[in-house]
Short mmCIF file of C-alpha atoms in Angstrom, two decimals:
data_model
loop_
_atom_site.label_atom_id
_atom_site.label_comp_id
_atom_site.label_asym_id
_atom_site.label_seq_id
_atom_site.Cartn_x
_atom_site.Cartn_y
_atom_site.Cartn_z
CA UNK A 252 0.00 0.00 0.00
CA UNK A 253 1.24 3.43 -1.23
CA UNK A 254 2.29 5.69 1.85
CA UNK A 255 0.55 9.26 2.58
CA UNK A 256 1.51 11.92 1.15
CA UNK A 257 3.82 14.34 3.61
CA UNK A 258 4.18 18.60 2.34
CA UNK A 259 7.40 19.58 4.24
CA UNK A 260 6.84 23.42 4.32
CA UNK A 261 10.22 25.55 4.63
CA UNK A 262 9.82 29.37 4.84
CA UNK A 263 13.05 30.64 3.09
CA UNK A 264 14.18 34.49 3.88
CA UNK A 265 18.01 35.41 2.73
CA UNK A 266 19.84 32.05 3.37
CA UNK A 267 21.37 30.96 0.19
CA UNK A 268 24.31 29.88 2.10
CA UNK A 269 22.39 26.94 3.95
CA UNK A 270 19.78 26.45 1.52
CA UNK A 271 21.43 23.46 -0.31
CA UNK A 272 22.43 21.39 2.84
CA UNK A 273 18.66 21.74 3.67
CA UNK A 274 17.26 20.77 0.49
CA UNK A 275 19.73 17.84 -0.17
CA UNK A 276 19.13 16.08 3.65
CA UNK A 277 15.50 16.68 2.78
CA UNK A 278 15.41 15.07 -0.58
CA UNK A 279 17.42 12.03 0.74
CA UNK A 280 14.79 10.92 2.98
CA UNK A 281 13.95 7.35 2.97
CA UNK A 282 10.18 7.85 3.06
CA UNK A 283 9.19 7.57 0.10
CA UNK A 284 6.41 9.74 -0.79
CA UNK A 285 7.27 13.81 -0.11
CA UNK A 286 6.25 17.07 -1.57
CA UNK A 287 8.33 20.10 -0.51
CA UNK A 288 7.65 23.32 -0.86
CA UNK A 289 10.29 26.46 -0.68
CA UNK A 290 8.17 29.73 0.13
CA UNK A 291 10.43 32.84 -0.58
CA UNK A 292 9.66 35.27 1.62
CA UNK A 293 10.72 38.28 -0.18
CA UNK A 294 14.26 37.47 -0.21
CA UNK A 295 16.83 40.00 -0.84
CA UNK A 296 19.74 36.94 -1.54
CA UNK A 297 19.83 34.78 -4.54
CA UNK A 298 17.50 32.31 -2.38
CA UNK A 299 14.91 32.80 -4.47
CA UNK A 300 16.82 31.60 -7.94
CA UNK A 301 17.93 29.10 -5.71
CA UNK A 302 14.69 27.77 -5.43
CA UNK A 303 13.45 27.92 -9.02
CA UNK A 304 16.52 26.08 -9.68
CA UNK A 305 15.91 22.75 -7.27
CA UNK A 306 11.82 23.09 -8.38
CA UNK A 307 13.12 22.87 -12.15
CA UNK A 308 15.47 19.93 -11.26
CA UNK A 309 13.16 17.89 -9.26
CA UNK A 310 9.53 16.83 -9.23
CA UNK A 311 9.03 16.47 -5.59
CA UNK A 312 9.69 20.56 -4.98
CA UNK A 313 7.20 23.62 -5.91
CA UNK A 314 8.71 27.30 -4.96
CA UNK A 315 6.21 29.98 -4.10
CA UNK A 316 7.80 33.60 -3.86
CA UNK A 317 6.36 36.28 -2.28
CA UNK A 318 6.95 39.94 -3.66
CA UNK A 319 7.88 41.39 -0.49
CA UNK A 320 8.95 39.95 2.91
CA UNK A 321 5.72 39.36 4.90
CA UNK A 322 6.96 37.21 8.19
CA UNK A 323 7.84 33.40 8.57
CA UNK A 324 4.00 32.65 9.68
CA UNK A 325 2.82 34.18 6.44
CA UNK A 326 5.16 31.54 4.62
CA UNK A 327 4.06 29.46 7.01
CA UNK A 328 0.56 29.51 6.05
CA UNK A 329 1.02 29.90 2.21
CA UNK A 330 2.89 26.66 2.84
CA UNK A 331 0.32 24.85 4.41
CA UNK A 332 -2.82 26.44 1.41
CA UNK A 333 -0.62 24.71 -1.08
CA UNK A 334 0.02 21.28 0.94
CA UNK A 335 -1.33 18.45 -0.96
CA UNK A 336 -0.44 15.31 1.79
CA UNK A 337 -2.24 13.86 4.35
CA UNK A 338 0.86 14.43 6.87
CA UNK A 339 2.70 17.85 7.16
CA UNK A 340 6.04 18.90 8.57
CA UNK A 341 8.23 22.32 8.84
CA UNK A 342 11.92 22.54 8.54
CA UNK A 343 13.45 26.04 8.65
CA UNK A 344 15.87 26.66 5.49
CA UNK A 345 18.79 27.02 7.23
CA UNK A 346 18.88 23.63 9.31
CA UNK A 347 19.01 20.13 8.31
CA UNK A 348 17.73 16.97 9.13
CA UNK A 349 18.57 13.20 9.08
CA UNK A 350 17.67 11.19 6.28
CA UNK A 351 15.03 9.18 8.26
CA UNK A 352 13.06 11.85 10.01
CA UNK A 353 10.62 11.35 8.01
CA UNK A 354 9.91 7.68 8.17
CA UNK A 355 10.51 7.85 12.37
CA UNK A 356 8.02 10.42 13.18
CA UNK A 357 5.37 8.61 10.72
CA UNK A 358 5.83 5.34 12.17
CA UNK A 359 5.76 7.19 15.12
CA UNK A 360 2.69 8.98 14.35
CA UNK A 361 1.07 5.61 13.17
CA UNK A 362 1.98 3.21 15.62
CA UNK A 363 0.93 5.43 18.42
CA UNK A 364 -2.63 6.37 16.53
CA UNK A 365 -1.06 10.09 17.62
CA UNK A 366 -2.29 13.14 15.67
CA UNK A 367 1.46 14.60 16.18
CA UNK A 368 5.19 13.28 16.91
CA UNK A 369 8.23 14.67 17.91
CA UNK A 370 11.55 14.24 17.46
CA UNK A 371 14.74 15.60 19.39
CA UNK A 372 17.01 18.05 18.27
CA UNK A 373 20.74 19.47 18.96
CA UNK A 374 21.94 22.58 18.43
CA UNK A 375 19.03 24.05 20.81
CA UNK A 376 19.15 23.82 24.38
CA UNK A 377 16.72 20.73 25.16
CA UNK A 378 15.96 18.59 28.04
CA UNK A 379 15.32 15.06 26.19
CA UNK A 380 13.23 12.42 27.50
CA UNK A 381 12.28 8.96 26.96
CA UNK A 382 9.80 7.51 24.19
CA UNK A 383 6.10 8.22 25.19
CA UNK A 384 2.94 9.52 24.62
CA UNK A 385 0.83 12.31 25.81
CA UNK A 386 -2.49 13.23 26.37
CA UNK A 387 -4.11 16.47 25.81
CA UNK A 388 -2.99 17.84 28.72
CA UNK A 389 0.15 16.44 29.10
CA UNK A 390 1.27 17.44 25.80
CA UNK A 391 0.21 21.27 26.88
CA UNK A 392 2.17 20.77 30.00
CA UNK A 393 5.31 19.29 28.04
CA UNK A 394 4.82 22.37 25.87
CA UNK A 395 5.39 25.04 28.81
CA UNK A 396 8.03 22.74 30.41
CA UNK A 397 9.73 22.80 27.48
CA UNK A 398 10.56 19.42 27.98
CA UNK A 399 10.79 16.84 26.46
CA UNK A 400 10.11 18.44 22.92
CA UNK A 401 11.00 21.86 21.71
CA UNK A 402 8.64 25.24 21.37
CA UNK A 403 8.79 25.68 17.86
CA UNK A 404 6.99 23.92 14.78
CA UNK A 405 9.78 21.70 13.28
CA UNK A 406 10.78 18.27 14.52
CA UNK A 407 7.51 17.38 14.23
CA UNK A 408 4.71 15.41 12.09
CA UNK A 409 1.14 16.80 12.46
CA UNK A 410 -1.96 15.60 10.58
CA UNK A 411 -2.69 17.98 7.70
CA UNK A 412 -6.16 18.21 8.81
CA UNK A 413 -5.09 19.86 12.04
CA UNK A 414 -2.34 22.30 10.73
CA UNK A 415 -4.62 23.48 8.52
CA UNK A 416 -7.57 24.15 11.04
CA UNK A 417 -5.02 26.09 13.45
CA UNK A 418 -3.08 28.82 10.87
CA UNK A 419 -0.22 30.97 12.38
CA UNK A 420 -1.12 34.04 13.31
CA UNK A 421 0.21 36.50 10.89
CA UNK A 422 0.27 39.42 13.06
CA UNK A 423 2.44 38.11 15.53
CA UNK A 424 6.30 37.91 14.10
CA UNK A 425 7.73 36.08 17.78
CA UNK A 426 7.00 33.81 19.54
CA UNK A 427 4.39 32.97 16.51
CA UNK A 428 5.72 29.38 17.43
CA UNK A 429 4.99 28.92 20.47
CA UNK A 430 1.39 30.08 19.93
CA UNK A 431 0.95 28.23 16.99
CA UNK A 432 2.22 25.06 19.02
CA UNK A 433 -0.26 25.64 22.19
CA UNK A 434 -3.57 26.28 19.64
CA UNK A 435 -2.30 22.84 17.88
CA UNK A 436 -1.67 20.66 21.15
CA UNK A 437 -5.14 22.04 22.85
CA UNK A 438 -6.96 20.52 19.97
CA UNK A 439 -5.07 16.71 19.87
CA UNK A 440 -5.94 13.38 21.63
CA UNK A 441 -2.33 12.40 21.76
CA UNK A 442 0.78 13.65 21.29
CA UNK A 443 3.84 11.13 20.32
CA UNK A 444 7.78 11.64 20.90
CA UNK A 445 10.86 9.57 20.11
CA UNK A 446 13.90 10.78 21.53
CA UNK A 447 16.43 9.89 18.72
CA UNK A 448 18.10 13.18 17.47
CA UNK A 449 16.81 13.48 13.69
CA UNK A 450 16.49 17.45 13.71
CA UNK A 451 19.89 20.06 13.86
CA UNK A 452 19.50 23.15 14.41
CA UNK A 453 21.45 25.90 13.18
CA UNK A 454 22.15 28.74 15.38
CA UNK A 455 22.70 31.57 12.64
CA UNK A 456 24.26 34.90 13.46
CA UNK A 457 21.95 37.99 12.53
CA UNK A 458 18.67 35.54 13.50
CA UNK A 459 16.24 36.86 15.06
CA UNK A 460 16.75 35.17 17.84
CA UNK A 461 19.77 37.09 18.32
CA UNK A 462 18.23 40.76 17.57
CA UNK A 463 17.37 43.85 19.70
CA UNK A 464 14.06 44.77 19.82
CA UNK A 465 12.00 46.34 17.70
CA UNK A 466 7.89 46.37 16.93
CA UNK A 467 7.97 43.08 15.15
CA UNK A 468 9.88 41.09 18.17
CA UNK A 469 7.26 43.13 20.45
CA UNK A 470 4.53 40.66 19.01
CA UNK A 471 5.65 38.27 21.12
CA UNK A 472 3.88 40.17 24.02
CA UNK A 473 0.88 39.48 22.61
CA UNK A 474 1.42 35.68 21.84
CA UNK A 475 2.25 35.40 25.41
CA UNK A 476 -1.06 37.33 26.63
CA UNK A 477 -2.80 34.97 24.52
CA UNK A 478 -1.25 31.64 25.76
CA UNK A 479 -1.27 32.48 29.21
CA UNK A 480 -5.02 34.00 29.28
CA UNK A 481 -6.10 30.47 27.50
CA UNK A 482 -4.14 28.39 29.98
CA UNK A 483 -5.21 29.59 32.86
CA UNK A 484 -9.19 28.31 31.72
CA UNK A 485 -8.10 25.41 30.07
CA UNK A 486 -4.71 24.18 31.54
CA UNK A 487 -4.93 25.68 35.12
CA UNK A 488 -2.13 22.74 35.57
CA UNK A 489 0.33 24.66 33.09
CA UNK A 490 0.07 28.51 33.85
CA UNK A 491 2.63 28.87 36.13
CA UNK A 492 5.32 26.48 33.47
CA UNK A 493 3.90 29.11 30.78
CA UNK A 494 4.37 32.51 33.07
CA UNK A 495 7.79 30.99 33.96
CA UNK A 496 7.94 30.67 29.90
CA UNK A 497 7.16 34.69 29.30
CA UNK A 498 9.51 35.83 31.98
CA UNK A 499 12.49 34.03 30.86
CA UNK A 500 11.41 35.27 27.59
CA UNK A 501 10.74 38.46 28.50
CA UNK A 502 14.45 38.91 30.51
CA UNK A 503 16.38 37.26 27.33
CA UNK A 504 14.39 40.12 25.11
CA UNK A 505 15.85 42.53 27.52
CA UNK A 506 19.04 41.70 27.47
CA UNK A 507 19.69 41.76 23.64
CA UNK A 508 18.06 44.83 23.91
CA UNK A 509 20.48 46.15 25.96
CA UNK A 510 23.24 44.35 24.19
CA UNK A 511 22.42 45.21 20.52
CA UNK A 512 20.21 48.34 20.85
CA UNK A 513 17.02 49.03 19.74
CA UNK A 514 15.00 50.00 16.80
CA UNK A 515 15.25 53.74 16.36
CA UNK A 516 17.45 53.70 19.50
CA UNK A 517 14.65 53.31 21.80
CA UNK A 518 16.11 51.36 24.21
CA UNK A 519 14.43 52.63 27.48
CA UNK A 520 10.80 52.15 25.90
CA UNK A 521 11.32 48.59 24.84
CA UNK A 522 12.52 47.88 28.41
CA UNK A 523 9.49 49.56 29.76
CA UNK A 524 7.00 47.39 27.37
CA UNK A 525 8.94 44.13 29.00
CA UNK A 526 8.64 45.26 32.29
CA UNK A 527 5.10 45.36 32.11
CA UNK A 528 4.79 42.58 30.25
CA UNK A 529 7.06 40.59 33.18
CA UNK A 530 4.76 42.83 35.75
CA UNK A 531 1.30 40.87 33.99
CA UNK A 532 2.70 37.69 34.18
CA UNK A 533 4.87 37.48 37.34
CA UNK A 534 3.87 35.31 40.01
CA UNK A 535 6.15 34.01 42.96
CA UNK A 536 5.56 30.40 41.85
CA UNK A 537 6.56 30.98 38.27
CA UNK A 538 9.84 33.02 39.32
CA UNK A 539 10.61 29.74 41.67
CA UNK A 540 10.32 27.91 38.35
CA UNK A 541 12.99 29.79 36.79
CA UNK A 542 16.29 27.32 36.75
CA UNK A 543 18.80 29.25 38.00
CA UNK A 544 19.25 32.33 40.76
CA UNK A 545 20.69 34.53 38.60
CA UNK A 546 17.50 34.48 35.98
CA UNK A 547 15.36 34.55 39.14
CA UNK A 548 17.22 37.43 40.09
CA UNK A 549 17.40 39.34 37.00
CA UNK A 550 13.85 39.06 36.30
CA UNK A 551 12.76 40.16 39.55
CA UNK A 552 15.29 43.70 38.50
CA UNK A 553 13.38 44.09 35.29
CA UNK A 554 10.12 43.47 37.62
CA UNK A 555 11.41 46.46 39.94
CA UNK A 556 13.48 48.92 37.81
CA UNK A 557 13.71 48.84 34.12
CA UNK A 558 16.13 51.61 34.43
CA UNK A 559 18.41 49.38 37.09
CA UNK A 560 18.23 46.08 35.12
CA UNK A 561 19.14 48.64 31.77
CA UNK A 562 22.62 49.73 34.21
CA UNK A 563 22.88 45.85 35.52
CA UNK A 564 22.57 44.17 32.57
CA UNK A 565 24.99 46.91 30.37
CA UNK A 566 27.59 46.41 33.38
CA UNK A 567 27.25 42.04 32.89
CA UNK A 568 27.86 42.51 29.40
CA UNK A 569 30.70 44.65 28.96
CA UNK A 570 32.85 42.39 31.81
CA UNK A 571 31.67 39.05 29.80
CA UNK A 572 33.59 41.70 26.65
CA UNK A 573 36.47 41.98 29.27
CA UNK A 574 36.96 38.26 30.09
CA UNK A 575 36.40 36.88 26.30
CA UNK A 576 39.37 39.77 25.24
CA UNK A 577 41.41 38.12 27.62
#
């Protein structure tokens, strides 16, 4: 019997340098039956020709470009319209994966009558676990843990059905993942995960990840307003994992604020913003959460002062300069 169908959807913004390593791991999988499709988002690169070139060369790939950069849940989404398998997965364009990702996390999927799997991953900070499976509510749970699967979309197999029933949200440019992941995992039975490490991540200097702030990356306030306003009706069990969640978040925005500046050099502002962001979230239980002192103590600063975690954090950063010069 011929296997489903899986759409592997990658979102591709100015990474022509990766771009081939991610294409050729994905079109060496051992399943058997893939579609892939490359959504430009408005690239500035040669990504885009790049793309053309492996959809010309190869049946199994379609490129969609878009005229103008529009955020990775847009070419997310476009992604997803255009799916035509039963199964779908996401891989960002500048990772790669193992040639049998594929075939484990829909065996996975299968044997476990799961609507989702999950893989693990290096090259991202990530408490694995053993093989299991999750309810509803464990899965949610997992998901603010951050254990024993990741917070973002990739790594995983999802019935098409679903993904397609819970679109990213287009307006929100960070932390789009996370949301996306808590509207999919309220909505499953089960949840599946195998352990094996199938899924590297790339950690890419001038991500996103690694940016100041500016009013895109201030999204992510409202992704977490929306998580944690939802959990607290539907997952009382997970709010405080998910307000621990924001006000790591919210300290790690702060400090590459502080440490690469801020759109139109409005540092102070954007500090302000997380402040009360960490102020509408903060809870003694979620700060206990938080895995080390120093986080504990840093968010309870931004909590306090934005101005004194703007002189703290500005003083940590140019003596971790001082010590990595010497």
């Amino acid at each position: 019997m011929k296997q489903p169908l899986i759409s592997v959807v990658v979102p591709v913004y100015n990474v022509e340098g990766y771009l081939e390593t991610c294409l050729n791991s994905l079109l060496a999988q051992t399943y058997p039956n893939i579609e892939v499709l490359l959504v430009d988002d408005g690239s500035t690169d040669n990504s885009g020709a790049v793309c053309g070139a492996w959809a010309a060369r190869d049946s199994r790939v379609r490129a969609v470009r878009f005229p103008e950069n529009r955020g990775p849940s847009a070419a997310r989404n476009e992604g997803v319209r255009q799916a035509k398998g039963a199964l779908i997965s996401f891989v960002d364009a500048d990772d790669r994966v193992e040639p049998n990702l594929l075939e484990k996390l829909h065996r996975c999927l299968e044997e476990n009558e799961a609507e989702v799997s999950a893989c693990g991953a290096d090259g991202i900070a990530l408490q694995v676990g053993p093989a299991a499976v999750f309810s509803r509510a464990e899965a949610v749970r997992c998901l603010a843990r951050g254990v024993p699967f990741n917070l973002v979309p990739w790594g995983k197999l999802y019935k098409a059905e679903l993904v397609k029933g819970c679109p990213f949200d287009e307006d929100i440019f960070y932390s789009e993942d996370l949301l996306f992941l808590y509207t999919i995992l309220r909505r499953v039975r089960k949840m599946a995960y195998l352990p094996d490490t199938l899924y590297h991540y790339t950690q890419r200097e001038g991500s996103q990840v690694q940016s100041g702030m500016n009013q895109r990356k201030c999204t992510a306030l409202s992704a977490h307003d929306l998580v944690c306003g939802d959990a607290a009706v539907r997952f009382p069990e997970a709010v405080e994992d998910f307000r621990q969640l924001v006000l790591e978040a919210d300290r790690n925005m702060a400090v590459l604020a502080v440490k690469n500046g801020c759109e139109g050099g409005r540092t102070f502002p954007y500090l302000k913003r997380l402040q009360a962001n960490v102020r509408r979230h903060f809870s003694r239980r979620a700060l206990a959460l938080c895995p080390g002192r120093k986080e504990a103590a840093s968010i309870l600063l931004l909590y306090v002062s934005a101005a004194a975690f703007w002189v703290a954090a500005a003083a940590y950063i140019r003596l971790k300069g001082r010590r990595r010069v010497r």
